[in-house]
Amino acid sequence: MTYFNSYSCSTKELVDSEFIMHKSFADYHPVLNRIYTVTTDISPRDYNVYNVDNGEFVSYYDSIYHGDYPLDTYFKISPDGNYIFNGSGCIFTCTEDEEQDMRFFFKLDKEFSNIAFDLDHDLFFTSKEDNQINVYDYNTLRRVHSVNSKGNVLNLLFVDGKLLALTDDSKGALTLENVQIDSIINNLPVPTPTPAATLIPVTSNELSVQFDLNMEVKDSVIHPDKEFIYVINNLDELVKIDFKNGQKVSVPLGYNSNCIAFGNGEIYVGFGPQGMIGIYDADTLQYKDRILVKDTFLDIAVGNDGYIYISK
């Protein structure tokens, strides 16, 4: 058994409350002060919810399902906070009402290992470590298009109206692609009244803008307001990439990094094996501070309540 702890973004004091839990990946709800996790070291896997208030864990409950639906360790909460998208393809409700929370809602036609959302156009995008990006209608949850990338997709990001794909060409070259989706947005099918409608996927042959990154990416995060992507690579460097022109700036980290997050205009790099979180300026990449953790950890999430949450 391990612990799920919280730390203040502005101080180094450990909040004096802990909930026992299994080794898990975590995602912070975009609206509620709540963390969702999925277990990785027990079978069947299970979703858990931790309500937080001012950095303290105030309540906890888990999903009513235990093996009823397949669960992958990869999951994301939709930006509107309404759904939990699991890599198995299963979608669950996400609501403040405990009685209706984490209830099975729909299953996509394909599994995925990456997902990104464009809710302004009611679209979301998934990939499964191959060269195909699937485009879904957010209202019907049906696949409406597919787009070919230049390599196997390692990560999908959507920011400032752009769909970005980190891809590997299987020859050691990593590429950041600006996937052209304007024609898809401009030619969306007429909305259908039910998720049961059958839509035929269309493959786009449009070219993408590419930047050769020449690095192995451990984890990545995007700036919510600016056209920057931040990655930690196999050389344990923090790299900032301007995806308008491909310009890169990097700084050595000096420790074994394993996860990265953005919050409060700062980059938080998790050095899980060393039990430490490094804080860096998002514009200059200058080191600012560190938080020492009692033990090793797997993942970090920065809440909108001013606290960092880690899963171990």
Tab-separated table of C-alpha atoms in Angstrom:
chain	number	residue	atom	x	y	z
A	1	MET	CA	0.000	0.000	0.000
A	2	THR	CA	1.143	3.546	-0.686
A	3	TYR	CA	0.008	7.090	-0.030
A	4	PHE	CA	-1.448	10.043	-1.919
A	5	ASN	CA	-0.071	13.322	-0.568
A	6	SER	CA	-0.512	17.032	-1.273
A	7	TYR	CA	2.005	19.880	-1.155
A	8	SER	CA	1.544	23.626	-1.302
A	9	CYS	CA	2.792	25.256	-4.508
A	10	SER	CA	4.087	28.234	-2.533
A	11	THR	CA	5.574	26.468	0.516
A	12	LYS	CA	7.291	23.186	1.259
A	13	GLU	CA	5.022	22.077	4.092
A	14	LEU	CA	3.459	18.631	3.863
A	15	VAL	CA	-0.285	18.752	4.381
A	16	ASP	CA	-1.092	16.627	7.406
A	17	SER	CA	-3.684	14.287	5.871
A	18	GLU	CA	-3.250	11.127	3.828
A	19	PHE	CA	-5.468	8.486	2.257
A	20	ILE	CA	-4.087	4.986	1.776
A	21	MET	CA	-4.312	3.907	-1.838
A	22	HIS	CA	-2.727	1.658	-4.435
A	23	LYS	CA	-0.130	2.775	-6.975
A	24	SER	CA	-2.143	4.960	-9.353
A	25	PHE	CA	-2.132	7.509	-12.136
A	26	ALA	CA	-4.004	10.723	-11.387
A	27	ASP	CA	-5.907	13.536	-13.118
A	28	TYR	CA	-7.177	16.725	-11.465
A	29	HIS	CA	-10.766	17.668	-12.311
A	30	PRO	CA	-10.837	20.922	-14.364
A	31	VAL	CA	-13.763	22.385	-12.400
A	32	LEU	CA	-14.132	20.612	-9.055
A	33	ASN	CA	-11.524	20.347	-6.293
A	34	ARG	CA	-11.278	16.646	-6.896
A	35	ILE	CA	-8.684	14.113	-8.035
A	36	TYR	CA	-9.496	10.955	-9.979
A	37	THR	CA	-7.109	8.014	-10.037
A	38	VAL	CA	-6.988	4.577	-11.627
A	39	THR	CA	-5.090	1.779	-9.945
A	40	THR	CA	-2.184	0.056	-11.683
A	41	ASP	CA	-1.091	-2.692	-9.305
A	42	ILE	CA	-4.332	-4.528	-8.506
A	43	SER	CA	-6.774	-6.541	-10.612
A	44	PRO	CA	-9.399	-5.649	-11.559
A	45	ARG	CA	-8.456	-1.985	-11.884
A	46	ASP	CA	-10.622	0.566	-10.133
A	47	TYR	CA	-11.363	4.302	-10.256
A	48	ASN	CA	-11.045	6.306	-7.034
A	49	VAL	CA	-12.070	9.862	-6.173
A	50	TYR	CA	-10.423	12.154	-3.613
A	51	ASN	CA	-12.194	15.386	-2.702
A	52	VAL	CA	-9.802	18.069	-1.485
A	53	ASP	CA	-10.224	21.369	0.333
A	54	ASN	CA	-7.300	23.764	0.805
A	55	GLY	CA	-4.862	20.934	0.211
A	56	GLU	CA	-6.531	18.528	2.652
A	57	PHE	CA	-8.292	15.318	1.640
A	58	VAL	CA	-11.835	15.562	2.992
A	59	SER	CA	-13.567	12.512	1.506
A	60	TYR	CA	-12.967	9.477	-0.652
A	61	TYR	CA	-14.987	6.910	-2.602
A	62	ASP	CA	-14.428	4.447	-5.416
A	63	SER	CA	-16.290	3.268	-8.492
A	64	ILE	CA	-19.285	0.955	-8.144
A	65	TYR	CA	-17.746	-1.268	-10.835
A	66	HIS	CA	-15.059	-3.841	-10.101
A	67	GLY	CA	-14.110	-5.620	-13.294
A	68	ASP	CA	-17.406	-4.939	-15.079
A	69	TYR	CA	-15.688	-2.839	-17.757
A	70	PRO	CA	-12.107	-2.970	-19.048
A	71	LEU	CA	-9.875	-0.191	-17.710
A	72	ASP	CA	-6.508	0.969	-18.999
A	73	THR	CA	-4.053	2.905	-16.844
A	74	TYR	CA	-4.289	5.838	-19.301
A	75	PHE	CA	-7.279	8.149	-18.806
A	76	LYS	CA	-8.229	11.809	-19.189
A	77	ILE	CA	-11.080	13.949	-17.919
A	78	SER	CA	-12.722	16.037	-20.649
A	79	PRO	CA	-12.035	19.814	-20.409
A	80	ASP	CA	-15.674	20.495	-19.481
A	81	GLY	CA	-15.401	17.965	-16.651
A	82	ASN	CA	-18.354	15.889	-17.855
A	83	TYR	CA	-16.678	12.607	-18.809
A	84	ILE	CA	-13.770	10.326	-17.986
A	85	PHE	CA	-12.227	8.886	-21.155
A	86	ASN	CA	-10.344	5.633	-20.505
A	87	GLY	CA	-7.786	4.223	-22.949
A	88	SER	CA	-9.817	1.015	-23.173
A	89	GLY	CA	-12.414	3.074	-25.070
A	90	CYS	CA	-14.853	3.121	-22.155
A	91	ILE	CA	-16.337	6.506	-21.228
A	92	PHE	CA	-17.743	7.200	-17.771
A	93	THR	CA	-19.769	10.066	-16.392
A	94	CYS	CA	-17.992	12.630	-14.244
A	95	THR	CA	-20.239	14.563	-11.893
A	96	GLU	CA	-20.254	16.160	-8.438
A	97	ASP	CA	-23.102	13.828	-7.454
A	98	GLU	CA	-21.473	10.717	-5.984
A	99	GLU	CA	-24.484	8.576	-6.918
A	100	GLN	CA	-24.062	9.419	-10.607
A	101	ASP	CA	-20.278	9.713	-10.725
A	102	MET	CA	-18.096	7.250	-12.689
A	103	ARG	CA	-21.096	5.500	-14.272
A	104	PHE	CA	-20.547	3.758	-17.606
A	105	PHE	CA	-21.813	5.895	-20.483
A	106	PHE	CA	-20.432	4.705	-23.828
A	107	LYS	CA	-17.686	2.667	-25.456
A	108	LEU	CA	-15.716	4.002	-28.420
A	109	ASP	CA	-15.041	1.803	-31.431
A	110	LYS	CA	-11.278	1.921	-30.809
A	111	GLU	CA	-8.904	1.831	-27.863
A	112	PHE	CA	-6.422	4.698	-27.510
A	113	SER	CA	-3.255	5.715	-25.697
A	114	ASN	CA	-3.552	9.486	-26.346
A	115	ILE	CA	-6.464	11.902	-26.468
A	116	ALA	CA	-6.917	15.639	-27.132
A	117	PHE	CA	-10.039	17.817	-27.230
A	118	ASP	CA	-11.332	20.673	-29.406
A	119	LEU	CA	-14.639	21.385	-27.703
A	120	ASP	CA	-15.099	24.665	-29.612
A	121	HIS	CA	-15.884	22.465	-32.614
A	122	ASP	CA	-17.272	19.521	-30.595
A	123	LEU	CA	-14.380	17.271	-31.603
A	124	PHE	CA	-11.830	15.073	-29.899
A	125	PHE	CA	-8.868	13.142	-31.272
A	126	THR	CA	-7.347	9.800	-30.275
A	127	SER	CA	-4.378	7.677	-31.301
A	128	LYS	CA	-2.974	4.243	-30.435
A	129	GLU	CA	0.794	4.356	-31.035
A	130	ASP	CA	0.419	4.036	-34.814
A	131	ASN	CA	0.273	6.598	-37.618
A	132	GLN	CA	-3.477	7.141	-37.535
A	133	ILE	CA	-5.270	9.893	-35.630
A	134	ASN	CA	-8.980	9.283	-35.198
A	135	VAL	CA	-11.414	12.211	-35.097
A	136	TYR	CA	-14.649	11.917	-33.091
A	137	ASP	CA	-17.795	13.977	-32.761
A	138	TYR	CA	-18.010	14.943	-29.072
A	139	ASN	CA	-21.829	15.014	-29.152
A	140	THR	CA	-22.408	11.609	-30.733
A	141	LEU	CA	-19.093	10.029	-29.638
A	142	ARG	CA	-18.846	8.503	-33.111
A	143	ARG	CA	-15.724	8.462	-35.282
A	144	VAL	CA	-16.159	10.794	-38.257
A	145	HIS	CA	-12.671	11.080	-39.773
A	146	SER	CA	-9.168	9.716	-39.605
A	147	VAL	CA	-5.913	11.543	-40.336
A	148	ASN	CA	-2.563	10.002	-41.169
A	149	SER	CA	0.489	11.265	-39.276
A	150	LYS	CA	4.098	11.025	-40.456
A	151	GLY	CA	5.007	8.457	-37.814
A	152	ASN	CA	3.725	6.542	-34.817
A	153	VAL	CA	1.914	8.952	-32.502
A	154	LEU	CA	3.437	9.144	-29.026
A	155	ASN	CA	1.370	12.053	-27.727
A	156	LEU	CA	-1.491	14.277	-28.874
A	157	LEU	CA	-1.931	17.896	-27.796
A	158	PHE	CA	-4.490	20.531	-28.751
A	159	VAL	CA	-3.820	24.194	-28.030
A	160	ASP	CA	-4.727	27.523	-29.610
A	161	GLY	CA	-6.704	25.851	-32.383
A	162	LYS	CA	-3.836	23.532	-33.362
A	163	LEU	CA	-3.616	19.757	-33.176
A	164	LEU	CA	-0.047	18.716	-32.383
A	165	ALA	CA	1.292	15.178	-32.607
A	166	LEU	CA	4.602	13.934	-31.250
A	167	THR	CA	5.537	11.122	-33.613
A	168	ASP	CA	8.320	8.571	-34.035
A	169	ASP	CA	9.268	7.446	-37.554
A	170	SER	CA	10.609	4.102	-36.162
A	171	LYS	CA	14.114	5.121	-37.310
A	172	GLY	CA	14.987	7.123	-34.219
A	173	ALA	CA	13.724	10.523	-35.416
A	174	LEU	CA	11.091	12.210	-33.266
A	175	THR	CA	8.904	14.824	-34.934
A	176	LEU	CA	6.453	17.447	-33.733
A	177	GLU	CA	3.692	17.660	-36.337
A	178	ASN	CA	1.198	20.465	-36.710
A	179	VAL	CA	-1.633	18.333	-38.055
A	180	GLN	CA	-3.836	20.203	-40.496
A	181	ILE	CA	-7.493	19.820	-39.452
A	182	ASP	CA	-9.031	22.945	-41.004
A	183	SER	CA	-10.688	20.990	-43.814
A	184	ILE	CA	-12.173	18.581	-41.271
A	185	ILE	CA	-13.605	21.439	-39.222
A	186	ASN	CA	-14.948	23.159	-42.340
A	187	ASN	CA	-16.606	20.000	-43.642
A	188	LEU	CA	-18.068	18.412	-40.547
A	189	PRO	CA	-21.069	16.153	-41.175
A	190	VAL	CA	-24.530	17.314	-40.228
A	191	PRO	CA	-25.056	16.555	-36.522
A	192	THR	CA	-27.020	13.373	-35.884
A	193	PRO	CA	-29.558	13.031	-33.078
A	194	THR	CA	-28.224	9.816	-31.596
A	195	PRO	CA	-24.834	8.210	-30.807
A	196	ALA	CA	-26.022	5.111	-32.667
A	197	ALA	CA	-25.667	6.784	-36.070
A	198	THR	CA	-23.091	5.202	-38.410
A	199	LEU	CA	-20.507	7.556	-39.877
A	200	ILE	CA	-17.872	6.587	-42.439
A	201	PRO	CA	-14.306	7.635	-41.545
A	202	VAL	CA	-12.463	9.689	-44.133
A	203	THR	CA	-8.676	9.758	-44.393
A	204	SER	CA	-7.032	13.139	-44.943
A	205	ASN	CA	-3.887	13.297	-47.075
A	206	GLU	CA	-3.005	16.853	-46.168
A	207	LEU	CA	0.610	17.618	-45.345
A	208	SER	CA	1.649	18.532	-41.826
A	209	VAL	CA	4.266	20.980	-40.667
A	210	GLN	CA	7.130	19.057	-39.043
A	211	PHE	CA	10.012	19.882	-36.728
A	212	ASP	CA	12.729	17.333	-36.062
A	213	LEU	CA	13.198	17.071	-32.293
A	214	ASN	CA	15.973	14.446	-32.157
A	215	MET	CA	15.115	13.300	-28.656
A	216	GLU	CA	13.232	10.641	-26.741
A	217	VAL	CA	10.333	12.145	-24.812
A	218	LYS	CA	9.494	10.885	-21.324
A	219	ASP	CA	6.566	13.246	-20.724
A	220	SER	CA	5.171	16.495	-22.121
A	221	VAL	CA	2.809	19.330	-21.279
A	222	ILE	CA	1.511	22.376	-23.154
A	223	HIS	CA	1.269	25.997	-22.063
A	224	PRO	CA	-2.451	26.818	-21.686
A	225	ASP	CA	-2.113	30.342	-23.119
A	226	LYS	CA	1.018	30.389	-25.294
A	227	GLU	CA	2.252	28.337	-28.236
A	228	PHE	CA	4.823	26.363	-26.261
A	229	ILE	CA	5.210	22.689	-25.483
A	230	TYR	CA	7.481	21.471	-22.695
A	231	VAL	CA	9.058	18.025	-22.621
A	232	ILE	CA	11.438	16.078	-20.428
A	233	ASN	CA	13.674	13.824	-22.516
A	234	ASN	CA	15.917	10.789	-22.180
A	235	LEU	CA	18.886	13.040	-21.371
A	236	ASP	CA	16.944	14.459	-18.415
A	237	GLU	CA	16.668	17.887	-19.960
A	238	LEU	CA	13.725	20.260	-19.704
A	239	VAL	CA	12.998	21.435	-23.252
A	240	LYS	CA	10.737	24.302	-24.313
A	241	ILE	CA	9.590	24.214	-27.944
A	242	ASP	CA	7.892	27.018	-29.866
A	243	PHE	CA	5.618	25.068	-32.185
A	244	LYS	CA	5.210	28.052	-34.523
A	245	ASN	CA	8.844	27.920	-35.665
A	246	GLY	CA	10.317	24.847	-33.971
A	247	GLN	CA	12.800	26.846	-31.881
A	248	LYS	CA	14.051	24.849	-28.879
A	249	VAL	CA	15.502	25.943	-25.544
A	250	SER	CA	16.738	23.357	-23.051
A	251	VAL	CA	18.267	23.174	-19.581
A	252	PRO	CA	19.830	20.146	-17.858
A	253	LEU	CA	17.887	18.841	-14.878
A	254	GLY	CA	20.615	16.874	-13.123
A	255	TYR	CA	18.260	14.206	-11.785
A	256	ASN	CA	16.215	11.292	-13.132
A	257	SER	CA	12.914	12.872	-14.207
A	258	ASN	CA	9.695	10.950	-14.830
A	259	CYS	CA	6.745	13.387	-15.071
A	260	ILE	CA	5.909	17.021	-15.798
A	261	ALA	CA	2.998	19.372	-15.121
A	262	PHE	CA	2.062	23.048	-15.622
A	263	GLY	CA	0.484	25.434	-13.132
A	264	ASN	CA	0.611	29.020	-11.904
A	265	GLY	CA	2.903	30.055	-14.757
A	266	GLU	CA	5.455	27.466	-13.664
A	267	ILE	CA	6.701	24.078	-14.801
A	268	TYR	CA	6.758	21.292	-12.227
A	269	VAL	CA	9.159	18.452	-13.001
A	270	GLY	CA	8.799	15.284	-10.999
A	271	PHE	CA	11.983	13.479	-10.032
A	272	GLY	CA	10.084	10.476	-8.736
A	273	PRO	CA	13.068	8.169	-8.090
A	274	GLN	CA	14.719	10.915	-5.999
A	275	GLY	CA	11.499	11.931	-4.225
A	276	MET	CA	11.704	15.546	-5.370
A	277	ILE	CA	9.718	18.087	-7.428
A	278	GLY	CA	11.612	20.853	-9.246
A	279	ILE	CA	9.915	24.183	-10.017
A	280	TYR	CA	10.974	26.107	-13.145
A	281	ASP	CA	9.891	29.387	-14.719
A	282	ALA	CA	7.717	28.631	-17.756
A	283	ASP	CA	9.211	31.465	-19.830
A	284	THR	CA	12.915	31.260	-19.012
A	285	LEU	CA	13.177	27.658	-17.717
A	286	GLN	CA	15.141	29.094	-14.803
A	287	TYR	CA	15.195	26.882	-11.712
A	288	LYS	CA	13.166	28.490	-8.905
A	289	ASP	CA	12.669	26.050	-6.065
A	290	ARG	CA	12.220	22.431	-5.100
A	291	ILE	CA	9.894	20.374	-2.927
A	292	LEU	CA	11.258	17.344	-1.127
A	293	VAL	CA	8.899	14.385	-0.909
A	294	LYS	CA	9.135	11.669	1.720
A	295	ASP	CA	9.255	8.839	-0.782
A	296	THR	CA	9.437	7.964	-4.478
A	297	PHE	CA	6.365	8.741	-6.571
A	298	LEU	CA	4.767	7.941	-9.917
A	299	ASP	CA	2.846	11.032	-11.067
A	300	ILE	CA	2.013	14.648	-10.153
A	301	ALA	CA	-1.053	16.826	-10.714
A	302	VAL	CA	-1.258	20.584	-10.100
A	303	GLY	CA	-4.654	21.642	-8.814
A	304	ASN	CA	-6.437	24.940	-9.295
A	305	ASP	CA	-6.503	25.230	-5.496
A	306	GLY	CA	-2.790	26.068	-5.215
A	307	TYR	CA	-1.581	22.590	-4.287
A	308	ILE	CA	0.460	19.873	-5.984
A	309	TYR	CA	-0.781	16.312	-5.614
A	310	ILE	CA	1.440	13.277	-6.052
A	311	SER	CA	0.628	9.583	-6.407
A	312	LYS	CA	3.077	6.982	-5.194
